[in-house]
PDB file of C-alpha atoms in Angstrom:
ATOM      1  CA  GLU A   1      -0.020   0.020  -0.026  1.00  0.00           C
ATOM      2  CA  THR A   2       1.225   3.486  -0.772  1.00  0.00           C
ATOM      3  CA  GLY A   3       1.662   6.096   2.010  1.00  0.00           C
ATOM      4  CA  VAL A   4       0.611   9.713   2.057  1.00  0.00           C
ATOM      5  CA  THR A   5       2.047  11.754  -0.817  1.00  0.00           C
ATOM      6  CA  GLN A   6       2.142  15.516  -0.966  1.00  0.00           C
ATOM      7  CA  SER A   7       2.955  17.874  -3.807  1.00  0.00           C
ATOM      8  CA  PRO A   8       4.832  19.955  -4.529  1.00  0.00           C
ATOM      9  CA  THR A   9       7.707  19.286  -2.100  1.00  0.00           C
ATOM     10  CA  HIS A  10       8.931  22.902  -2.168  1.00  0.00           C
ATOM     11  CA  LEU A  11       7.288  26.088  -3.274  1.00  0.00           C
ATOM     12  CA  ILE A  12       8.208  29.767  -3.315  1.00  0.00           C
ATOM     13  CA  LYS A  13       5.428  32.335  -3.480  1.00  0.00           C
ATOM     14  CA  THR A  14       5.203  36.137  -3.203  1.00  0.00           C
ATOM     15  CA  ARG A  15       3.289  37.868  -0.467  1.00  0.00           C
ATOM     16  CA  GLY A  16      -0.380  38.377  -1.488  1.00  0.00           C
ATOM     17  CA  GLN A  17      -0.469  35.420  -3.814  1.00  0.00           C
ATOM     18  CA  GLN A  18      -2.563  32.326  -3.435  1.00  0.00           C
ATOM     19  CA  VAL A  19      -1.321  28.750  -3.203  1.00  0.00           C
ATOM     20  CA  THR A  20      -2.791  25.229  -3.471  1.00  0.00           C
ATOM     21  CA  LEU A  21      -1.120  22.222  -1.859  1.00  0.00           C
ATOM     22  CA  ARG A  22      -2.187  18.677  -2.660  1.00  0.00           C
ATOM     23  CA  CYS A  23      -2.325  15.504  -0.679  1.00  0.00           C
ATOM     24  CA  SER A  24      -3.058  11.899  -1.697  1.00  0.00           C
ATOM     25  CA  SER A  25      -4.084   9.970   1.353  1.00  0.00           C
ATOM     26  CA  GLN A  26      -3.067   6.391   2.112  1.00  0.00           C
ATOM     27  CA  SER A  27      -5.216   3.752   0.390  1.00  0.00           C
ATOM     28  CA  GLY A  28      -8.504   3.189   2.294  1.00  0.00           C
ATOM     29  CA  HIS A  29      -8.081   6.205   4.616  1.00  0.00           C
ATOM     30  CA  ASN A  30     -11.145   8.451   4.636  1.00  0.00           C
ATOM     31  CA  THR A  31      -9.889  11.126   7.040  1.00  0.00           C
ATOM     32  CA  VAL A  32      -7.390  13.869   6.111  1.00  0.00           C
ATOM     33  CA  SER A  33      -5.886  16.481   8.378  1.00  0.00           C
ATOM     34  CA  TRP A  34      -3.626  19.408   7.592  1.00  0.00           C
ATOM     35  CA  TYR A  35      -0.982  20.891   9.865  1.00  0.00           C
ATOM     36  CA  GLN A  36       1.399  23.840   9.697  1.00  0.00           C
ATOM     37  CA  GLN A  37       4.856  23.494  11.182  1.00  0.00           C
ATOM     38  CA  ALA A  38       6.947  26.574  11.643  1.00  0.00           C
ATOM     39  CA  LEU A  39      10.690  26.185  12.012  1.00  0.00           C
ATOM     40  CA  GLY A  40      11.587  24.771  15.432  1.00  0.00           C
ATOM     41  CA  GLN A  41       7.980  24.228  16.473  1.00  0.00           C
ATOM     42  CA  GLY A  42       5.626  21.286  16.605  1.00  0.00           C
ATOM     43  CA  PRO A  43       2.912  20.888  13.945  1.00  0.00           C
ATOM     44  CA  GLN A  44      -0.197  23.038  14.483  1.00  0.00           C
ATOM     45  CA  PHE A  45      -3.626  21.691  13.481  1.00  0.00           C
ATOM     46  CA  ILE A  46      -5.308  23.588  10.625  1.00  0.00           C
ATOM     47  CA  PHE A  47      -8.360  21.456   9.907  1.00  0.00           C
ATOM     48  CA  GLN A  48      -9.586  17.971   9.197  1.00  0.00           C
ATOM     49  CA  TYR A  49     -11.879  16.482   6.550  1.00  0.00           C
ATOM     50  CA  TYR A  50     -13.875  13.308   7.013  1.00  0.00           C
ATOM     51  CA  ARG A  51     -15.785  11.938   4.046  1.00  0.00           C
ATOM     52  CA  GLU A  52     -15.587  15.239   2.155  1.00  0.00           C
ATOM     53  CA  GLU A  53     -16.883  17.345   5.103  1.00  0.00           C
ATOM     54  CA  GLU A  54     -14.843  19.617   7.364  1.00  0.00           C
ATOM     55  CA  ASN A  55     -14.719  17.802  10.679  1.00  0.00           C
ATOM     56  CA  GLY A  56     -12.819  20.283  12.830  1.00  0.00           C
ATOM     57  CA  ARG A  57     -10.770  23.410  12.566  1.00  0.00           C
ATOM     58  CA  GLY A  58      -7.878  24.915  14.461  1.00  0.00           C
ATOM     59  CA  ASN A  59      -7.121  28.540  15.113  1.00  0.00           C
ATOM     60  CA  PHE A  60      -6.417  29.593  11.525  1.00  0.00           C
ATOM     61  CA  PRO A  61      -8.106  32.486   9.604  1.00  0.00           C
ATOM     62  CA  PRO A  62     -10.665  31.849   6.796  1.00  0.00           C
ATOM     63  CA  ARG A  63      -8.053  32.413   4.174  1.00  0.00           C
ATOM     64  CA  PHE A  64      -6.926  28.901   4.936  1.00  0.00           C
ATOM     65  CA  SER A  65      -9.462  26.597   3.243  1.00  0.00           C
ATOM     66  CA  GLY A  66      -9.577  23.058   2.116  1.00  0.00           C
ATOM     67  CA  LEU A  67     -11.313  20.422   0.119  1.00  0.00           C
ATOM     68  CA  GLN A  68     -11.556  16.639   0.147  1.00  0.00           C
ATOM     69  CA  PHE A  69     -12.510  14.802  -2.972  1.00  0.00           C
ATOM     70  CA  PRO A  70     -14.498  11.503  -3.423  1.00  0.00           C
ATOM     71  CA  ASN A  71     -11.231   9.570  -3.684  1.00  0.00           C
ATOM     72  CA  TYR A  72     -10.274  11.095  -0.270  1.00  0.00           C
ATOM     73  CA  SER A  73      -7.414  13.136  -1.671  1.00  0.00           C
ATOM     74  CA  SER A  74      -7.282  16.720  -0.417  1.00  0.00           C
ATOM     75  CA  GLU A  75      -6.218  20.272  -1.140  1.00  0.00           C
ATOM     76  CA  LEU A  76      -5.121  23.054   1.125  1.00  0.00           C
ATOM     77  CA  ASN A  77      -5.658  26.569  -0.258  1.00  0.00           C
ATOM     78  CA  VAL A  78      -4.175  29.668   1.266  1.00  0.00           C
ATOM     79  CA  ASN A  79      -5.124  33.107  -0.013  1.00  0.00           C
ATOM     80  CA  ALA A  80      -3.482  36.414   0.417  1.00  0.00           C
ATOM     81  CA  LEU A  81      -0.197  34.873   1.521  1.00  0.00           C
ATOM     82  CA  GLU A  82       1.742  36.525   4.383  1.00  0.00           C
ATOM     83  CA  LEU A  83       5.402  36.175   5.248  1.00  0.00           C
ATOM     84  CA  ASP A  84       4.454  34.219   8.433  1.00  0.00           C
ATOM     85  CA  ASP A  85       2.785  31.589   6.277  1.00  0.00           C
ATOM     86  CA  SER A  86       6.263  30.278   5.465  1.00  0.00           C
ATOM     87  CA  ALA A  87       6.355  26.822   6.991  1.00  0.00           C
ATOM     88  CA  LEU A  88       6.224  23.087   6.364  1.00  0.00           C
ATOM     89  CA  TYR A  89       2.648  22.020   5.594  1.00  0.00           C
ATOM     90  CA  LEU A  90       1.851  18.433   6.526  1.00  0.00           C
ATOM     91  CA  CYS A  91      -1.021  16.253   5.464  1.00  0.00           C
ATOM     92  CA  ALA A  92      -2.047  13.230   7.531  1.00  0.00           C
ATOM     93  CA  SER A  93      -4.576  10.563   6.811  1.00  0.00           C
ATOM     94  CA  SER A  94      -6.223   7.924   8.947  1.00  0.00           C
ATOM     95  CA  LEU A  95      -8.580   5.035   8.604  1.00  0.00           C
ATOM     96  CA  GLN A  96     -10.942   6.861  10.889  1.00  0.00           C
ATOM     97  CA  VAL A  97     -10.741   9.888  13.100  1.00  0.00           C
ATOM     98  CA  ASN A  98      -7.616   9.724  15.198  1.00  0.00           C
ATOM     99  CA  TYR A  99      -6.712   6.138  14.590  1.00  0.00           C
ATOM    100  CA  GLY A 100      -2.920   6.307  14.050  1.00  0.00           C
ATOM    101  CA  TYR A 101      -2.364   9.115  11.577  1.00  0.00           C
ATOM    102  CA  THR A 102      -0.033   8.557   8.658  1.00  0.00           C
ATOM    103  CA  PHE A 103       1.773  11.786   7.691  1.00  0.00           C
ATOM    104  CA  GLY A 104       3.299  12.809   4.421  1.00  0.00           C
ATOM    105  CA  SER A 105       6.658  14.354   4.162  1.00  0.00           C
ATOM    106  CA  GLY A 106       5.202  17.810   3.659  1.00  0.00           C
ATOM    107  CA  THR A 107       5.389  20.793   1.390  1.00  0.00           C
ATOM    108  CA  ARG A 108       7.917  23.506   2.280  1.00  0.00           C
ATOM    109  CA  LEU A 109       6.293  26.822   1.478  1.00  0.00           C
ATOM    110  CA  THR A 110       8.473  29.949   1.469  1.00  0.00           C
ATOM    111  CA  VAL A 111       6.662  33.332   1.137  1.00  0.00           C
ATOM    112  CA  VAL A 112       8.915  36.156   0.038  1.00  0.00           C
TER     113      VAL A 112
ATOM    114  CA  ASP B   1      -1.898  24.554  24.103  1.00  0.00           C
ATOM    115  CA  ALA B   2      -0.253  21.242  24.539  1.00  0.00           C
ATOM    116  CA  LYS B   3      -1.243  19.344  27.715  1.00  0.00           C
ATOM    117  CA  THR B   4       2.138  17.608  28.009  1.00  0.00           C
ATOM    118  CA  THR B   5       5.584  18.522  29.304  1.00  0.00           C
ATOM    119  CA  GLN B   6       8.737  16.935  27.885  1.00  0.00           C
ATOM    120  CA  PRO B   7      12.458  17.638  28.306  1.00  0.00           C
ATOM    121  CA  PRO B   8      13.748  19.573  25.305  1.00  0.00           C
ATOM    122  CA  SER B   9      16.628  17.193  24.579  1.00  0.00           C
ATOM    123  CA  MET B  10      18.202  13.857  25.604  1.00  0.00           C
ATOM    124  CA  ASP B  11      21.214  11.800  24.549  1.00  0.00           C
ATOM    125  CA  CYS B  12      21.478   8.004  24.314  1.00  0.00           C
ATOM    126  CA  ALA B  13      24.254   5.677  23.328  1.00  0.00           C
ATOM    127  CA  GLU B  14      23.653   3.356  20.496  1.00  0.00           C
ATOM    128  CA  GLY B  15      22.442  -0.030  21.618  1.00  0.00           C
ATOM    129  CA  ARG B  16      21.218   1.240  24.960  1.00  0.00           C
ATOM    130  CA  ALA B  17      17.646   1.771  25.927  1.00  0.00           C
ATOM    131  CA  ALA B  18      16.236   5.287  25.447  1.00  0.00           C
ATOM    132  CA  ASN B  19      13.697   6.294  28.074  1.00  0.00           C
ATOM    133  CA  LEU B  20      11.772   9.439  27.142  1.00  0.00           C
ATOM    134  CA  PRO B  21       9.541  10.874  29.873  1.00  0.00           C
ATOM    135  CA  CYS B  22       6.361  12.893  29.519  1.00  0.00           C
ATOM    136  CA  ASN B  23       4.227  14.605  32.121  1.00  0.00           C
ATOM    137  CA  HIS B  24       0.500  15.035  31.576  1.00  0.00           C
ATOM    138  CA  SER B  25      -0.833  15.797  34.988  1.00  0.00           C
ATOM    139  CA  THR B  26      -4.126  17.229  33.635  1.00  0.00           C
ATOM    140  CA  ILE B  27      -5.022  14.196  31.520  1.00  0.00           C
ATOM    141  CA  SER B  28      -8.732  13.273  31.759  1.00  0.00           C
ATOM    142  CA  GLY B  29     -10.169   9.831  32.095  1.00  0.00           C
ATOM    143  CA  ASN B  30     -11.102   9.375  28.435  1.00  0.00           C
ATOM    144  CA  GLU B  31      -7.865  10.757  26.997  1.00  0.00           C
ATOM    145  CA  TYR B  32      -5.177   8.565  25.435  1.00  0.00           C
ATOM    146  CA  VAL B  33      -1.391   9.070  25.405  1.00  0.00           C
ATOM    147  CA  TYR B  34       0.016   9.101  21.881  1.00  0.00           C
ATOM    148  CA  TRP B  35       3.635   9.132  20.802  1.00  0.00           C
ATOM    149  CA  TYR B  36       4.915  10.289  17.494  1.00  0.00           C
ATOM    150  CA  ARG B  37       8.396  11.068  16.231  1.00  0.00           C
ATOM    151  CA  GLN B  38       9.726  13.205  13.525  1.00  0.00           C
ATOM    152  CA  ILE B  39      13.017  12.531  11.790  1.00  0.00           C
ATOM    153  CA  HIS B  40      14.644  15.477  10.105  1.00  0.00           C
ATOM    154  CA  SER B  41      12.895  16.564   6.903  1.00  0.00           C
ATOM    155  CA  GLN B  42      10.061  13.952   7.246  1.00  0.00           C
ATOM    156  CA  GLY B  43       6.517  14.047   8.538  1.00  0.00           C
ATOM    157  CA  PRO B  44       5.779  12.789  12.030  1.00  0.00           C
ATOM    158  CA  GLN B  45       5.536   9.001  12.429  1.00  0.00           C
ATOM    159  CA  TYR B  46       3.093   7.251  14.712  1.00  0.00           C
ATOM    160  CA  ILE B  47       4.815   5.062  17.345  1.00  0.00           C
ATOM    161  CA  ILE B  48       2.410   3.844  19.912  1.00  0.00           C
ATOM    162  CA  HIS B  49      -0.582   4.837  22.060  1.00  0.00           C
ATOM    163  CA  GLY B  50      -2.216   3.729  25.290  1.00  0.00           C
ATOM    164  CA  LEU B  51      -4.993   4.530  27.819  1.00  0.00           C
ATOM    165  CA  LYS B  52      -3.895   3.094  31.065  1.00  0.00           C
ATOM    166  CA  ASN B  53      -2.244  -0.234  30.493  1.00  0.00           C
ATOM    167  CA  ASN B  54       1.363  -0.573  29.391  1.00  0.00           C
ATOM    168  CA  GLU B  55       1.650  -1.194  25.672  1.00  0.00           C
ATOM    169  CA  THR B  56       4.351  -2.738  23.498  1.00  0.00           C
ATOM    170  CA  ASN B  57       4.790  -2.997  19.712  1.00  0.00           C
ATOM    171  CA  GLU B  58       7.617  -3.653  17.309  1.00  0.00           C
ATOM    172  CA  MET B  59       8.955  -0.109  17.744  1.00  0.00           C
ATOM    173  CA  ALA B  60       8.673   0.712  21.406  1.00  0.00           C
ATOM    174  CA  SER B  61       7.050   0.210  24.778  1.00  0.00           C
ATOM    175  CA  LEU B  62       4.800   2.661  26.603  1.00  0.00           C
ATOM    176  CA  ILE B  63       4.705   2.698  30.369  1.00  0.00           C
ATOM    177  CA  ILE B  64       1.916   4.737  31.948  1.00  0.00           C
ATOM    178  CA  THR B  65       1.846   5.416  35.631  1.00  0.00           C
ATOM    179  CA  GLU B  66      -1.045   4.218  37.713  1.00  0.00           C
ATOM    180  CA  ASP B  67      -2.358   7.678  38.233  1.00  0.00           C
ATOM    181  CA  ARG B  68      -1.841   8.388  34.473  1.00  0.00           C
ATOM    182  CA  LYS B  69      -0.184  11.692  35.162  1.00  0.00           C
ATOM    183  CA  SER B  70       3.063  10.648  33.396  1.00  0.00           C
ATOM    184  CA  SER B  71       4.388   8.139  30.947  1.00  0.00           C
ATOM    185  CA  THR B  72       7.654   6.899  29.498  1.00  0.00           C
ATOM    186  CA  LEU B  73       8.405   5.809  25.943  1.00  0.00           C
ATOM    187  CA  ILE B  74      11.073   3.162  25.804  1.00  0.00           C
ATOM    188  CA  LEU B  75      13.147   2.374  22.788  1.00  0.00           C
ATOM    189  CA  PRO B  76      14.836  -0.842  23.970  1.00  0.00           C
ATOM    190  CA  HIS B  77      17.885  -0.761  21.719  1.00  0.00           C
ATOM    191  CA  ALA B  78      18.405   2.674  20.262  1.00  0.00           C
ATOM    192  CA  THR B  79      20.057   3.005  16.875  1.00  0.00           C
ATOM    193  CA  LEU B  80      21.368   6.001  15.054  1.00  0.00           C
ATOM    194  CA  ARG B  81      18.237   5.992  12.941  1.00  0.00           C
ATOM    195  CA  ASP B  82      16.155   6.689  16.113  1.00  0.00           C
ATOM    196  CA  THR B  83      17.636  10.240  16.256  1.00  0.00           C
ATOM    197  CA  ALA B  84      14.514  12.424  15.999  1.00  0.00           C
ATOM    198  CA  VAL B  85      12.154  14.687  17.750  1.00  0.00           C
ATOM    199  CA  TYR B  86       9.711  12.631  19.938  1.00  0.00           C
ATOM    200  CA  TYR B  87       6.267  14.059  20.694  1.00  0.00           C
ATOM    201  CA  CYS B  88       4.017  12.988  23.471  1.00  0.00           C
ATOM    202  CA  ILE B  89       0.346  13.903  22.896  1.00  0.00           C
ATOM    203  CA  VAL B  90      -2.758  13.401  24.944  1.00  0.00           C
ATOM    204  CA  GLY B  91      -6.199  13.385  23.282  1.00  0.00           C
ATOM    205  CA  GLU B  92      -9.524  11.731  23.172  1.00  0.00           C
ATOM    206  CA  TYR B  93      -9.879   8.655  20.975  1.00  0.00           C
ATOM    207  CA  ASN B  94     -12.213  10.357  18.566  1.00  0.00           C
ATOM    208  CA  THR B  95     -10.603  13.750  18.652  1.00  0.00           C
ATOM    209  CA  ASP B  96     -10.184  15.551  15.359  1.00  0.00           C
ATOM    210  CA  LYS B  97      -6.723  16.972  16.101  1.00  0.00           C
ATOM    211  CA  LEU B  98      -3.347  16.186  17.548  1.00  0.00           C
ATOM    212  CA  ILE B  99      -1.985  18.962  19.773  1.00  0.00           C
ATOM    213  CA  PHE B 100       1.774  18.821  19.385  1.00  0.00           C
ATOM    214  CA  GLY B 101       4.131  20.490  21.863  1.00  0.00           C
ATOM    215  CA  THR B 102       7.815  21.100  21.076  1.00  0.00           C
ATOM    216  CA  GLY B 103       8.814  17.502  21.884  1.00  0.00           C
ATOM    217  CA  THR B 104      12.097  15.966  22.984  1.00  0.00           C
ATOM    218  CA  ARG B 105      14.998  15.978  20.595  1.00  0.00           C
ATOM    219  CA  LEU B 106      16.693  12.537  21.059  1.00  0.00           C
ATOM    220  CA  GLN B 107      20.268  12.248  19.823  1.00  0.00           C
ATOM    221  CA  VAL B 108      21.602   8.725  19.587  1.00  0.00           C
ATOM    222  CA  PHE B 109      25.426   8.698  19.438  1.00  0.00           C
ATOM    223  CA  PRO B 110      27.834   5.858  18.441  1.00  0.00           C
TER     224      PRO B 110
END
């Protein structure tokens, strides 16, 4: 079985732009979560999708939005990028909510 | 905020047991203890979880005190590849999010 794959691996954007990050969940996993990890910090929960519906959200502004597709893959969209959005963005999937999440290797976003 | 407290860093000699402590004095009765680790440039990796009984799998053992206010992750024979940041997390079984702290940076040396 394949693990969680994220694309792209690295990305550089300019302040004010919009970005879409993609995640393919592990086969059979119907729950996808997104996390933001700033340098030297632990990952911070952004939101979770379960069967295409948002199932919970962390303390992030509305310009962070997401989607989950029928095949359980997912997108994270960030509008009006700010310099502080520079971070590693991690996607995690699980067979059901909070049952041993499998993380991808992340997308390193740099906002200049 | 994270509900756990961990030492920021620890060292361990290769081949020896690594014992990583975690304090979670405010844990509630229905909350589990989860351990993840993050090797440099990778996403976090699930290790083990438990409620109140000690647990063991192919990667590690988890020892939870009787009052559940602290726990210890044991890597029985540490290798250089175990060098990573280890996160102790408490949360309900059906919670939608993992709340990470800053973890313990374990350095295994030859």
